[in-house]
PDB file of C-alpha atoms in Angstrom:
ATOM      1  CA  MET E  27      15.974  26.075   8.563  1.00  0.00           C
ATOM      2  CA  GLN E  28      16.734  22.148  10.179  1.00  0.00           C
ATOM      3  CA  VAL E  29      15.659  19.898   8.225  1.00  0.00           C
ATOM      4  CA  THR E  30      15.405  15.973   8.946  1.00  0.00           C
ATOM      5  CA  ILE E  31      13.680  13.173   7.527  1.00  0.00           C
ATOM      6  CA  ASP E  32      12.088  10.356   9.339  1.00  0.00           C
ATOM      7  CA  LYS E  33      14.603   7.797   9.391  1.00  0.00           C
ATOM      8  CA  ASN E  34      11.266   4.953   9.952  1.00  0.00           C
ATOM      9  CA  SER E  35      10.124   6.537   6.409  1.00  0.00           C
ATOM     10  CA  GLY E  36      10.518   4.912   2.480  1.00  0.00           C
ATOM     11  CA  TYR E  37      10.613   1.601   1.575  1.00  0.00           C
ATOM     12  CA  CYS E  38       9.349  -1.188   3.665  1.00  0.00           C
ATOM     13  CA  PHE E  39      10.722  -4.839   2.564  1.00  0.00           C
ATOM     14  CA  GLY E  40       8.346  -6.089   0.099  1.00  0.00           C
ATOM     15  CA  VAL E  41       9.166  -3.324  -2.037  1.00  0.00           C
ATOM     16  CA  GLU E  42      13.133  -3.166  -1.599  1.00  0.00           C
ATOM     17  CA  PHE E  43      12.978  -6.814  -2.010  1.00  0.00           C
ATOM     18  CA  ALA E  44      10.936  -5.950  -5.652  1.00  0.00           C
ATOM     19  CA  ILE E  45      13.331  -3.351  -6.927  1.00  0.00           C
ATOM     20  CA  LYS E  46      15.985  -5.526  -5.914  1.00  0.00           C
ATOM     21  CA  MET E  47      15.461  -8.024  -7.676  1.00  0.00           C
ATOM     22  CA  ALA E  48      14.201  -6.187 -10.634  1.00  0.00           C
ATOM     23  CA  GLU E  49      17.644  -4.458 -10.992  1.00  0.00           C
ATOM     24  CA  ASP E  50      19.379  -8.342 -10.223  1.00  0.00           C
ATOM     25  CA  GLU E  51      17.554  -8.991 -13.208  1.00  0.00           C
ATOM     26  CA  MET E  52      17.826  -6.043 -15.495  1.00  0.00           C
ATOM     27  CA  GLU E  53      22.331  -6.396 -14.874  1.00  0.00           C
ATOM     28  CA  GLN E  54      21.492  -9.319 -17.406  1.00  0.00           C
ATOM     29  CA  ALA E  55      19.413  -8.358 -19.863  1.00  0.00           C
ATOM     30  CA  ASP E  56      17.698  -4.696 -21.476  1.00  0.00           C
ATOM     31  CA  LYS E  57      14.406  -5.670 -20.789  1.00  0.00           C
ATOM     32  CA  LEU E  58      11.621  -7.308 -17.675  1.00  0.00           C
ATOM     33  CA  TYR E  59       8.690  -6.439 -18.033  1.00  0.00           C
ATOM     34  CA  CYS E  60       6.725  -5.797 -14.230  1.00  0.00           C
ATOM     35  CA  LEU E  61       3.016  -6.668 -14.103  1.00  0.00           C
ATOM     36  CA  GLY E  62       2.031  -2.790 -13.317  1.00  0.00           C
ATOM     37  CA  ASP E  63       4.232  -0.555 -11.550  1.00  0.00           C
ATOM     38  CA  ILE E  64       6.273  -1.714  -9.320  1.00  0.00           C
ATOM     39  CA  VAL E  65       5.754   0.362  -6.805  1.00  0.00           C
ATOM     40  CA  HIS E  66       3.103   3.188  -6.571  1.00  0.00           C
ATOM     41  CA  ASN E  67       5.598   6.425  -6.827  1.00  0.00           C
ATOM     42  CA  ASP E  68       6.034   7.630 -10.561  1.00  0.00           C
ATOM     43  CA  MET E  69       9.565   9.099 -10.604  1.00  0.00           C
ATOM     44  CA  GLU E  70      10.586   5.134  -9.270  1.00  0.00           C
ATOM     45  CA  VAL E  71       9.053   3.884 -12.294  1.00  0.00           C
ATOM     46  CA  LYS E  72      10.838   6.121 -14.548  1.00  0.00           C
ATOM     47  CA  ARG E  73      14.149   5.730 -12.593  1.00  0.00           C
ATOM     48  CA  LEU E  74      13.715   1.793 -13.225  1.00  0.00           C
ATOM     49  CA  ALA E  75      12.244   2.215 -17.136  1.00  0.00           C
ATOM     50  CA  GLU E  76      15.791   4.491 -18.119  1.00  0.00           C
ATOM     51  CA  LYS E  77      17.150   1.216 -17.012  1.00  0.00           C
ATOM     52  CA  GLY E  78      15.091  -1.115 -19.073  1.00  0.00           C
ATOM     53  CA  LEU E  79      12.081  -2.392 -17.309  1.00  0.00           C
ATOM     54  CA  VAL E  80       8.893  -2.353 -19.420  1.00  0.00           C
ATOM     55  CA  VAL E  81       5.067  -1.704 -17.604  1.00  0.00           C
ATOM     56  CA  ILE E  82       2.989  -4.070 -18.920  1.00  0.00           C
ATOM     57  CA  ASP E  83      -1.056  -4.546 -18.148  1.00  0.00           C
ATOM     58  CA  ARG E  84      -2.277  -8.080 -17.466  1.00  0.00           C
ATOM     59  CA  GLU E  85      -4.586  -8.068 -21.108  1.00  0.00           C
ATOM     60  CA  GLN E  86      -0.518  -7.908 -22.384  1.00  0.00           C
ATOM     61  CA  LEU E  87       0.689  -9.806 -20.552  1.00  0.00           C
ATOM     62  CA  SER E  88      -1.639 -12.370 -22.230  1.00  0.00           C
ATOM     63  CA  GLU E  89       0.072 -11.632 -25.338  1.00  0.00           C
ATOM     64  CA  LEU E  90       3.292 -11.631 -24.556  1.00  0.00           C
ATOM     65  CA  ASN E  91       5.041 -15.246 -24.486  1.00  0.00           C
ATOM     66  CA  ASP E  92       8.765 -17.191 -23.848  1.00  0.00           C
ATOM     67  CA  CYS E  93      10.072 -13.644 -21.901  1.00  0.00           C
ATOM     68  CA  LYS E  94      10.254 -12.632 -18.236  1.00  0.00           C
ATOM     69  CA  VAL E  95       7.548 -11.117 -16.261  1.00  0.00           C
ATOM     70  CA  LEU E  96       8.454  -9.591 -13.078  1.00  0.00           C
ATOM     71  CA  ILE E  97       5.702 -10.101 -10.397  1.00  0.00           C
ATOM     72  CA  ARG E  98       5.492  -7.280  -7.876  1.00  0.00           C
ATOM     73  CA  ALA E  99       5.782  -6.791  -4.179  1.00  0.00           C
ATOM     74  CA  HIS E 100       1.506  -6.977  -4.185  1.00  0.00           C
ATOM     75  CA  GLY E 101       0.693 -10.432  -5.405  1.00  0.00           C
ATOM     76  CA  GLU E 102      -1.331 -11.711  -7.751  1.00  0.00           C
ATOM     77  CA  PRO E 103      -4.400 -14.629  -8.601  1.00  0.00           C
ATOM     78  CA  PRO E 104      -4.010 -17.567  -9.893  1.00  0.00           C
ATOM     79  CA  GLU E 105      -5.124 -16.593 -13.164  1.00  0.00           C
ATOM     80  CA  THR E 106      -1.117 -15.183 -13.485  1.00  0.00           C
ATOM     81  CA  TYR E 107       0.003 -17.990 -13.125  1.00  0.00           C
ATOM     82  CA  ARG E 108      -1.860 -20.192 -15.102  1.00  0.00           C
ATOM     83  CA  THR E 109      -0.970 -17.585 -18.038  1.00  0.00           C
ATOM     84  CA  ALA E 110       1.871 -17.511 -17.466  1.00  0.00           C
ATOM     85  CA  ILE E 111       2.357 -21.570 -17.605  1.00  0.00           C
ATOM     86  CA  GLU E 112       0.140 -21.600 -21.131  1.00  0.00           C
ATOM     87  CA  ASN E 113       2.497 -18.685 -22.640  1.00  0.00           C
ATOM     88  CA  ASN E 114       5.706 -20.448 -21.509  1.00  0.00           C
ATOM     89  CA  ILE E 115       6.290 -17.209 -19.244  1.00  0.00           C
ATOM     90  CA  GLU E 116       8.813 -17.210 -16.512  1.00  0.00           C
ATOM     91  CA  LEU E 117       7.609 -15.788 -13.915  1.00  0.00           C
ATOM     92  CA  ILE E 118      10.428 -13.335 -11.382  1.00  0.00           C
ATOM     93  CA  ASP E 119       7.873 -14.021  -8.452  1.00  0.00           C
ATOM     94  CA  ALA E 120       8.634 -11.168  -6.466  1.00  0.00           C
ATOM     95  CA  SER E 121       5.407 -10.994  -4.052  1.00  0.00           C
ATOM     96  CA  CYS E 122       5.996 -10.093  -0.285  1.00  0.00           C
ATOM     97  CA  PRO E 123       5.973 -13.066   2.049  1.00  0.00           C
ATOM     98  CA  VAL E 124       3.210 -10.796   4.080  1.00  0.00           C
ATOM     99  CA  VAL E 125       1.302 -10.363   0.795  1.00  0.00           C
ATOM    100  CA  LEU E 126       1.885 -14.418   0.211  1.00  0.00           C
ATOM    101  CA  LYS E 127       0.754 -15.667   3.580  1.00  0.00           C
ATOM    102  CA  LEU E 128      -2.693 -13.548   3.419  1.00  0.00           C
ATOM    103  CA  GLN E 129      -3.473 -15.095   0.131  1.00  0.00           C
ATOM    104  CA  HIS E 130      -2.741 -18.409   1.961  1.00  0.00           C
ATOM    105  CA  ARG E 131      -5.111 -17.886   4.404  1.00  0.00           C
ATOM    106  CA  VAL E 132      -7.512 -15.881   3.000  1.00  0.00           C
ATOM    107  CA  LYS E 133      -8.227 -19.360   0.392  1.00  0.00           C
ATOM    108  CA  THR E 134      -8.474 -21.281   3.881  1.00  0.00           C
ATOM    109  CA  ALA E 135     -11.028 -19.481   5.057  1.00  0.00           C
ATOM    110  CA  PHE E 136     -12.930 -19.277   2.089  1.00  0.00           C
ATOM    111  CA  ASP E 137     -12.473 -22.776   1.132  1.00  0.00           C
ATOM    112  CA  LYS E 138     -13.977 -23.395   4.869  1.00  0.00           C
ATOM    113  CA  MET E 139     -17.013 -20.593   4.647  1.00  0.00           C
ATOM    114  CA  GLU E 140     -17.515 -22.341   1.297  1.00  0.00           C
ATOM    115  CA  ARG E 141     -18.726 -24.820   3.398  1.00  0.00           C
ATOM    116  CA  GLU E 142     -20.376 -22.661   5.823  1.00  0.00           C
ATOM    117  CA  LYS E 143     -22.293 -20.477   3.397  1.00  0.00           C
ATOM    118  CA  GLY E 144     -20.191 -17.567   4.470  1.00  0.00           C
ATOM    119  CA  GLN E 145     -19.357 -14.691   2.993  1.00  0.00           C
ATOM    120  CA  ILE E 146     -15.732 -13.582   2.806  1.00  0.00           C
ATOM    121  CA  VAL E 147     -15.170  -9.944   3.203  1.00  0.00           C
ATOM    122  CA  ILE E 148     -11.910  -7.397   3.060  1.00  0.00           C
ATOM    123  CA  TYR E 149     -11.341  -3.962   3.949  1.00  0.00           C
ATOM    124  CA  GLY E 150      -9.439  -2.714   1.200  1.00  0.00           C
ATOM    125  CA  LYS E 151      -9.344  -0.558  -1.813  1.00  0.00           C
ATOM    126  CA  LYS E 152     -11.565  -2.154  -5.122  1.00  0.00           C
ATOM    127  CA  GLY E 153      -8.618  -2.799  -7.849  1.00  0.00           C
ATOM    128  CA  HIS E 154      -6.194  -2.128  -5.774  1.00  0.00           C
ATOM    129  CA  ALA E 155      -3.214  -4.747  -6.743  1.00  0.00           C
ATOM    130  CA  GLU E 156      -3.109  -6.412  -4.176  1.00  0.00           C
ATOM    131  CA  VAL E 157      -6.975  -6.483  -3.403  1.00  0.00           C
ATOM    132  CA  ILE E 158      -6.906  -8.534  -6.652  1.00  0.00           C
ATOM    133  CA  GLY E 159      -4.658 -11.009  -5.631  1.00  0.00           C
ATOM    134  CA  LEU E 160      -6.726 -11.789  -2.702  1.00  0.00           C
ATOM    135  CA  THR E 161     -10.285 -11.306  -4.418  1.00  0.00           C
ATOM    136  CA  GLY E 162      -8.633 -13.845  -6.791  1.00  0.00           C
ATOM    137  CA  GLN E 163      -8.327 -16.656  -3.752  1.00  0.00           C
ATOM    138  CA  THR E 164     -12.086 -16.621  -3.420  1.00  0.00           C
ATOM    139  CA  LEU E 165     -12.670 -17.286  -7.252  1.00  0.00           C
ATOM    140  CA  GLU E 166     -14.115 -13.285  -7.040  1.00  0.00           C
ATOM    141  CA  LYS E 167     -16.831 -13.833  -4.550  1.00  0.00           C
ATOM    142  CA  ALA E 168     -15.290 -11.932  -1.933  1.00  0.00           C
ATOM    143  CA  ILE E 169     -16.788  -8.523  -0.246  1.00  0.00           C
ATOM    144  CA  VAL E 170     -14.767  -5.844  -0.953  1.00  0.00           C
ATOM    145  CA  VAL E 171     -15.478  -3.322   1.389  1.00  0.00           C
ATOM    146  CA  MET E 172     -13.433   0.561   2.094  1.00  0.00           C
ATOM    147  CA  GLU E 173     -16.036   2.999   2.689  1.00  0.00           C
ATOM    148  CA  ASP E 174     -19.424   2.615   5.032  1.00  0.00           C
ATOM    149  CA  SER E 175     -21.598   2.327   2.489  1.00  0.00           C
ATOM    150  CA  ASP E 176     -20.058  -1.013   1.385  1.00  0.00           C
ATOM    151  CA  LEU E 177     -21.192  -2.409   4.475  1.00  0.00           C
ATOM    152  CA  GLU E 178     -24.537  -2.389   2.564  1.00  0.00           C
ATOM    153  CA  LYS E 179     -23.345  -5.199  -0.003  1.00  0.00           C
ATOM    154  CA  ILE E 180     -22.659  -8.110   3.287  1.00  0.00           C
ATOM    155  CA  ASP E 181     -25.556 -10.239   4.841  1.00  0.00           C
ATOM    156  CA  TYR E 182     -25.281 -10.439   7.836  1.00  0.00           C
ATOM    157  CA  SER E 183     -27.689 -13.863   8.462  1.00  0.00           C
ATOM    158  CA  ARG E 184     -24.516 -15.570   7.098  1.00  0.00           C
ATOM    159  CA  PRO E 185     -21.430 -15.998   8.731  1.00  0.00           C
ATOM    160  CA  VAL E 186     -18.324 -13.362   8.121  1.00  0.00           C
ATOM    161  CA  THR E 187     -15.011 -13.743   7.934  1.00  0.00           C
ATOM    162  CA  LEU E 188     -13.103 -10.436   7.767  1.00  0.00           C
ATOM    163  CA  PHE E 189      -9.158  -9.513   6.100  1.00  0.00           C
ATOM    164  CA  SER E 190      -7.502  -6.297   5.467  1.00  0.00           C
ATOM    165  CA  GLN E 191      -5.519  -5.520   2.586  1.00  0.00           C
ATOM    166  CA  THR E 192      -1.813  -5.344   4.576  1.00  0.00           C
ATOM    167  CA  THR E 193      -1.381  -1.292   3.765  1.00  0.00           C
ATOM    168  CA  LYS E 194      -4.597  -0.294   5.635  1.00  0.00           C
ATOM    169  CA  SER E 195      -5.260   1.746   8.508  1.00  0.00           C
ATOM    170  CA  THR E 196      -5.041  -0.284  12.300  1.00  0.00           C
ATOM    171  CA  LYS E 197      -7.627   2.522  13.251  1.00  0.00           C
ATOM    172  CA  GLY E 198      -9.912   1.850  10.082  1.00  0.00           C
ATOM    173  CA  PHE E 199     -10.190  -1.544  10.626  1.00  0.00           C
ATOM    174  CA  TYR E 200     -10.837  -1.852  13.590  1.00  0.00           C
ATOM    175  CA  GLU E 201     -13.906   0.690  13.327  1.00  0.00           C
ATOM    176  CA  LEU E 202     -15.366  -1.838  10.351  1.00  0.00           C
ATOM    177  CA  SER E 203     -15.019  -4.321  12.696  1.00  0.00           C
ATOM    178  CA  ARG E 204     -17.123  -2.788  14.616  1.00  0.00           C
ATOM    179  CA  LYS E 205     -19.573  -1.959  12.622  1.00  0.00           C
ATOM    180  CA  ILE E 206     -19.711  -5.249  11.254  1.00  0.00           C
ATOM    181  CA  GLU E 207     -20.588  -7.244  14.245  1.00  0.00           C
ATOM    182  CA  GLU E 208     -22.968  -4.494  15.062  1.00  0.00           C
ATOM    183  CA  ARG E 209     -25.379  -5.432  12.104  1.00  0.00           C
ATOM    184  CA  ILE E 210     -24.518  -8.651  12.863  1.00  0.00           C
ATOM    185  CA  GLN E 211     -25.941  -7.822  16.665  1.00  0.00           C
ATOM    186  CA  THR E 212     -29.016  -6.620  14.722  1.00  0.00           C
ATOM    187  CA  GLU E 213     -29.854  -9.016  12.219  1.00  0.00           C
ATOM    188  CA  LYS E 214     -29.080 -11.807  14.950  1.00  0.00           C
ATOM    189  CA  GLY E 215     -29.823 -10.636  18.272  1.00  0.00           C
ATOM    190  CA  LYS E 216     -26.285 -12.206  19.454  1.00  0.00           C
ATOM    191  CA  VAL E 217     -22.644 -12.416  17.829  1.00  0.00           C
ATOM    192  CA  GLU E 218     -21.268 -16.027  18.567  1.00  0.00           C
ATOM    193  CA  THR E 219     -17.888 -17.498  17.002  1.00  0.00           C
ATOM    194  CA  VAL E 220     -19.862 -18.510  14.274  1.00  0.00           C
ATOM    195  CA  ASP E 221     -20.472 -15.610  12.845  1.00  0.00           C
ATOM    196  CA  PHE E 222     -17.852 -13.489  12.581  1.00  0.00           C
ATOM    197  CA  ASN E 223     -13.842 -14.126  12.731  1.00  0.00           C
ATOM    198  CA  ALA E 224     -12.394 -10.784  12.097  1.00  0.00           C
ATOM    199  CA  ASN E 225      -8.595 -10.898  11.274  1.00  0.00           C
ATOM    200  CA  ASP E 226      -6.172  -7.771  11.534  1.00  0.00           C
ATOM    201  CA  SER E 227      -3.659  -8.895   8.430  1.00  0.00           C
ATOM    202  CA  ILE E 228      -2.394  -5.277   8.098  1.00  0.00           C
ATOM    203  CA  CYS E 229       1.587  -5.346   7.966  1.00  0.00           C
ATOM    204  CA  ARG E 230       2.707  -4.483  11.054  1.00  0.00           C
ATOM    205  CA  GLN E 231       6.123  -2.779   9.604  1.00  0.00           C
ATOM    206  CA  VAL E 232       3.295  -0.781   8.168  1.00  0.00           C
ATOM    207  CA  SER E 233       1.325  -0.557  11.264  1.00  0.00           C
ATOM    208  CA  ASN E 234       4.269   1.005  13.980  1.00  0.00           C
ATOM    209  CA  ARG E 235       4.983   3.778  11.142  1.00  0.00           C
ATOM    210  CA  GLU E 236       1.738   5.323  12.659  1.00  0.00           C
ATOM    211  CA  PRO E 237       2.619   5.567  16.144  1.00  0.00           C
ATOM    212  CA  GLN E 238       6.531   6.759  14.945  1.00  0.00           C
ATOM    213  CA  LEU E 239       5.054   9.566  12.358  1.00  0.00           C
ATOM    214  CA  GLN E 240       2.410  10.602  15.330  1.00  0.00           C
ATOM    215  CA  LYS E 241       5.881  11.448  16.834  1.00  0.00           C
ATOM    216  CA  PHE E 242       7.416  12.578  14.224  1.00  0.00           C
ATOM    217  CA  SER E 243       5.386  15.440  13.178  1.00  0.00           C
ATOM    218  CA  LYS E 244       5.094  16.587  16.565  1.00  0.00           C
ATOM    219  CA  GLU E 245       8.786  17.287  16.968  1.00  0.00           C
ATOM    220  CA  ASN E 246       8.962  19.161  13.715  1.00  0.00           C
ATOM    221  CA  ASP E 247       7.238  22.679  12.653  1.00  0.00           C
ATOM    222  CA  VAL E 248       6.568  21.163   9.586  1.00  0.00           C
ATOM    223  CA  ILE E 249       6.400  18.541   7.957  1.00  0.00           C
ATOM    224  CA  VAL E 250       6.527  17.374   4.094  1.00  0.00           C
ATOM    225  CA  PHE E 251       5.033  14.419   2.995  1.00  0.00           C
ATOM    226  CA  VAL E 252       7.075  13.418   0.099  1.00  0.00           C
ATOM    227  CA  SER E 253       4.675  10.869  -1.637  1.00  0.00           C
ATOM    228  CA  GLY E 254       3.164   9.090  -5.318  1.00  0.00           C
ATOM    229  CA  LYS E 255      -0.319  10.464  -5.618  1.00  0.00           C
ATOM    230  CA  LYS E 256      -1.107   6.665  -6.284  1.00  0.00           C
ATOM    231  CA  SER E 257      -0.141   5.216  -2.940  1.00  0.00           C
ATOM    232  CA  SER E 258      -2.763   3.899  -0.816  1.00  0.00           C
ATOM    233  CA  ASN E 259      -0.286   3.514   2.200  1.00  0.00           C
ATOM    234  CA  GLY E 260       0.841   7.023   1.231  1.00  0.00           C
ATOM    235  CA  LYS E 261      -2.655   8.983   1.452  1.00  0.00           C
ATOM    236  CA  ALA E 262      -3.104   6.867   5.074  1.00  0.00           C
ATOM    237  CA  LEU E 263      -0.187   8.359   6.395  1.00  0.00           C
ATOM    238  CA  TYR E 264      -0.232  11.396   5.204  1.00  0.00           C
ATOM    239  CA  GLN E 265      -3.327  11.998   7.055  1.00  0.00           C
ATOM    240  CA  VAL E 266      -1.296  11.039  10.690  1.00  0.00           C
ATOM    241  CA  CYS E 267       1.465  13.284  10.355  1.00  0.00           C
ATOM    242  CA  LEU E 268      -1.506  16.029   9.665  1.00  0.00           C
ATOM    243  CA  ALA E 269      -4.034  15.225  12.334  1.00  0.00           C
ATOM    244  CA  GLU E 270      -0.661  15.542  14.793  1.00  0.00           C
ATOM    245  CA  ASN E 271       0.806  18.731  13.009  1.00  0.00           C
ATOM    246  CA  GLU E 272      -1.747  20.975  10.912  1.00  0.00           C
ATOM    247  CA  ARG E 273       1.683  22.682   9.124  1.00  0.00           C
ATOM    248  CA  SER E 274       1.765  19.131   7.012  1.00  0.00           C
ATOM    249  CA  TYR E 275       2.101  19.221   3.384  1.00  0.00           C
ATOM    250  CA  PHE E 276       1.997  16.414   0.745  1.00  0.00           C
ATOM    251  CA  VAL E 277       4.118  16.719  -2.053  1.00  0.00           C
ATOM    252  CA  GLU E 278       5.106  13.597  -5.136  1.00  0.00           C
ATOM    253  CA  ASN E 279       8.612  15.432  -5.180  1.00  0.00           C
ATOM    254  CA  GLU E 280      10.778  18.960  -4.547  1.00  0.00           C
ATOM    255  CA  THR E 281       8.661  20.707  -7.618  1.00  0.00           C
ATOM    256  CA  GLU E 282       5.486  20.938  -5.531  1.00  0.00           C
ATOM    257  CA  LEU E 283       7.026  22.432  -2.728  1.00  0.00           C
ATOM    258  CA  ASN E 284       5.916  26.273  -1.067  1.00  0.00           C
ATOM    259  CA  ARG E 285       8.658  28.463   0.313  1.00  0.00           C
ATOM    260  CA  GLU E 286       5.604  30.409   1.918  1.00  0.00           C
ATOM    261  CA  TRP E 287       4.765  27.095   3.774  1.00  0.00           C
ATOM    262  CA  PHE E 288       8.026  27.790   5.684  1.00  0.00           C
ATOM    263  CA  ASN E 289      10.234  30.310   8.150  1.00  0.00           C
ATOM    264  CA  SER E 290      14.094  30.899   8.179  1.00  0.00           C
ATOM    265  CA  ASP E 291      13.847  29.357  11.821  1.00  0.00           C
ATOM    266  CA  ASP E 292      11.218  26.015  11.917  1.00  0.00           C
ATOM    267  CA  LYS E 293      12.220  22.218  12.187  1.00  0.00           C
ATOM    268  CA  VAL E 294      10.662  20.454   8.929  1.00  0.00           C
ATOM    269  CA  GLY E 295      10.328  17.227   9.015  1.00  0.00           C
ATOM    270  CA  ILE E 296      10.520  15.238   5.965  1.00  0.00           C
ATOM    271  CA  CYS E 297       9.114  11.491   5.648  1.00  0.00           C
ATOM    272  CA  GLY E 298       6.704   9.685   3.213  1.00  0.00           C
ATOM    273  CA  ALA E 299       5.000   6.864   2.474  1.00  0.00           C
ATOM    274  CA  THR E 300       6.294   2.526   2.355  1.00  0.00           C
ATOM    275  CA  SER E 301       6.386   3.186  -1.063  1.00  0.00           C
ATOM    276  CA  THR E 302       8.983   6.210  -1.178  1.00  0.00           C
ATOM    277  CA  PRO E 303      12.331   6.323  -2.555  1.00  0.00           C
ATOM    278  CA  MET E 304      14.911   7.360   0.185  1.00  0.00           C
ATOM    279  CA  TRP E 305      16.485   9.088  -2.777  1.00  0.00           C
ATOM    280  CA  LEU E 306      13.633  10.769  -3.315  1.00  0.00           C
ATOM    281  CA  MET E 307      13.206  12.352   0.460  1.00  0.00           C
ATOM    282  CA  GLU E 308      16.614  13.125   0.250  1.00  0.00           C
ATOM    283  CA  GLN E 309      16.183  15.141  -3.036  1.00  0.00           C
ATOM    284  CA  VAL E 310      13.934  17.440  -1.375  1.00  0.00           C
ATOM    285  CA  LYS E 311      16.232  17.734   1.700  1.00  0.00           C
ATOM    286  CA  ASN E 312      18.652  18.745  -0.401  1.00  0.00           C
ATOM    287  CA  TYR E 313      16.042  21.215  -2.212  1.00  0.00           C
ATOM    288  CA  LEU E 314      14.872  23.015   0.919  1.00  0.00           C
ATOM    289  CA  GLU E 315      18.719  23.394   2.033  1.00  0.00           C
ATOM    290  CA  SER E 316      20.109  25.252  -0.999  1.00  0.00           C
ATOM    291  CA  LEU E 317      16.639  28.108  -0.451  1.00  0.00           C
ATOM    292  CA  GLU E 318      18.455  30.926   0.881  1.00  0.00           C
ATOM    293  CA  GLU E 319      17.413  32.397   3.957  1.00  0.00           C
ATOM    294  CA  ASN E 320      16.618  35.567   2.831  1.00  0.00           C
ATOM    295  CA  ALA E 321      14.305  33.446   0.245  1.00  0.00           C
ATOM    296  CA  LEU E 322      12.087  32.411   3.730  1.00  0.00           C
ATOM    297  CA  PRO E 323       9.742  34.740   5.639  1.00  0.00           C
ATOM    298  CA  ALA E 324      11.920  35.270   9.145  1.00  0.00           C
TER     299      ALA E 324
END
């Protein structure tokens, strides 16, 4: 059995940067607080917890004083920075530069929409850390949409400016954009520039993985997609693999592998989300290679 790890899988720049910042800080201190899971991967969260990273929520943040708190790659709303100033908390800001730029774009667009009595719409998962940071730029007035049913929240008689969570599917964004445009057309009879402004704010480091994964999925007999179950990006990229290769399996780690998925002469491809550490994919690869050939169906 031939086992290959997709060289394009693993951490994106933002996650890698945040983890490096956390590890550097913990070399100087026994404990560092982190606002939310640093990455949507339980095994990596556990590894860093053993080094001294303590995950807290926003309620716990408001109770802390005179300490250091890491902001992860997803970014945070303005309220978090205000709390830090009030409580004398030093923030180690590992917000991804792509997310920070998007927050600024959303804030600028929101100010414009307020003047024009328009709406900010965000294609993303309600409650997702990045989306909380984005809606925070709009005084929580942004409309978060992901399913068709969410489209009912939009007033199509008013201007709409659309953005996307950086890790969403490009295909999903353009489908949503088309549906919004169609509804504005139905409502107003035509769509002018002032009516609708769609901003593809998906991170290209993420979106470029879709064609790469399509190719990788076709090149292998079996695909083992390694990701945390909380990862929004992981769920989307797994569907890309499954669409190209029906023998694609989603696992959190090697303990979830089923020997019946594999034949001894299979080419097996291992890949993962932007939140999947390379060490975990290597662990899965080592486990597969350790299986004796007679333990696998011929």
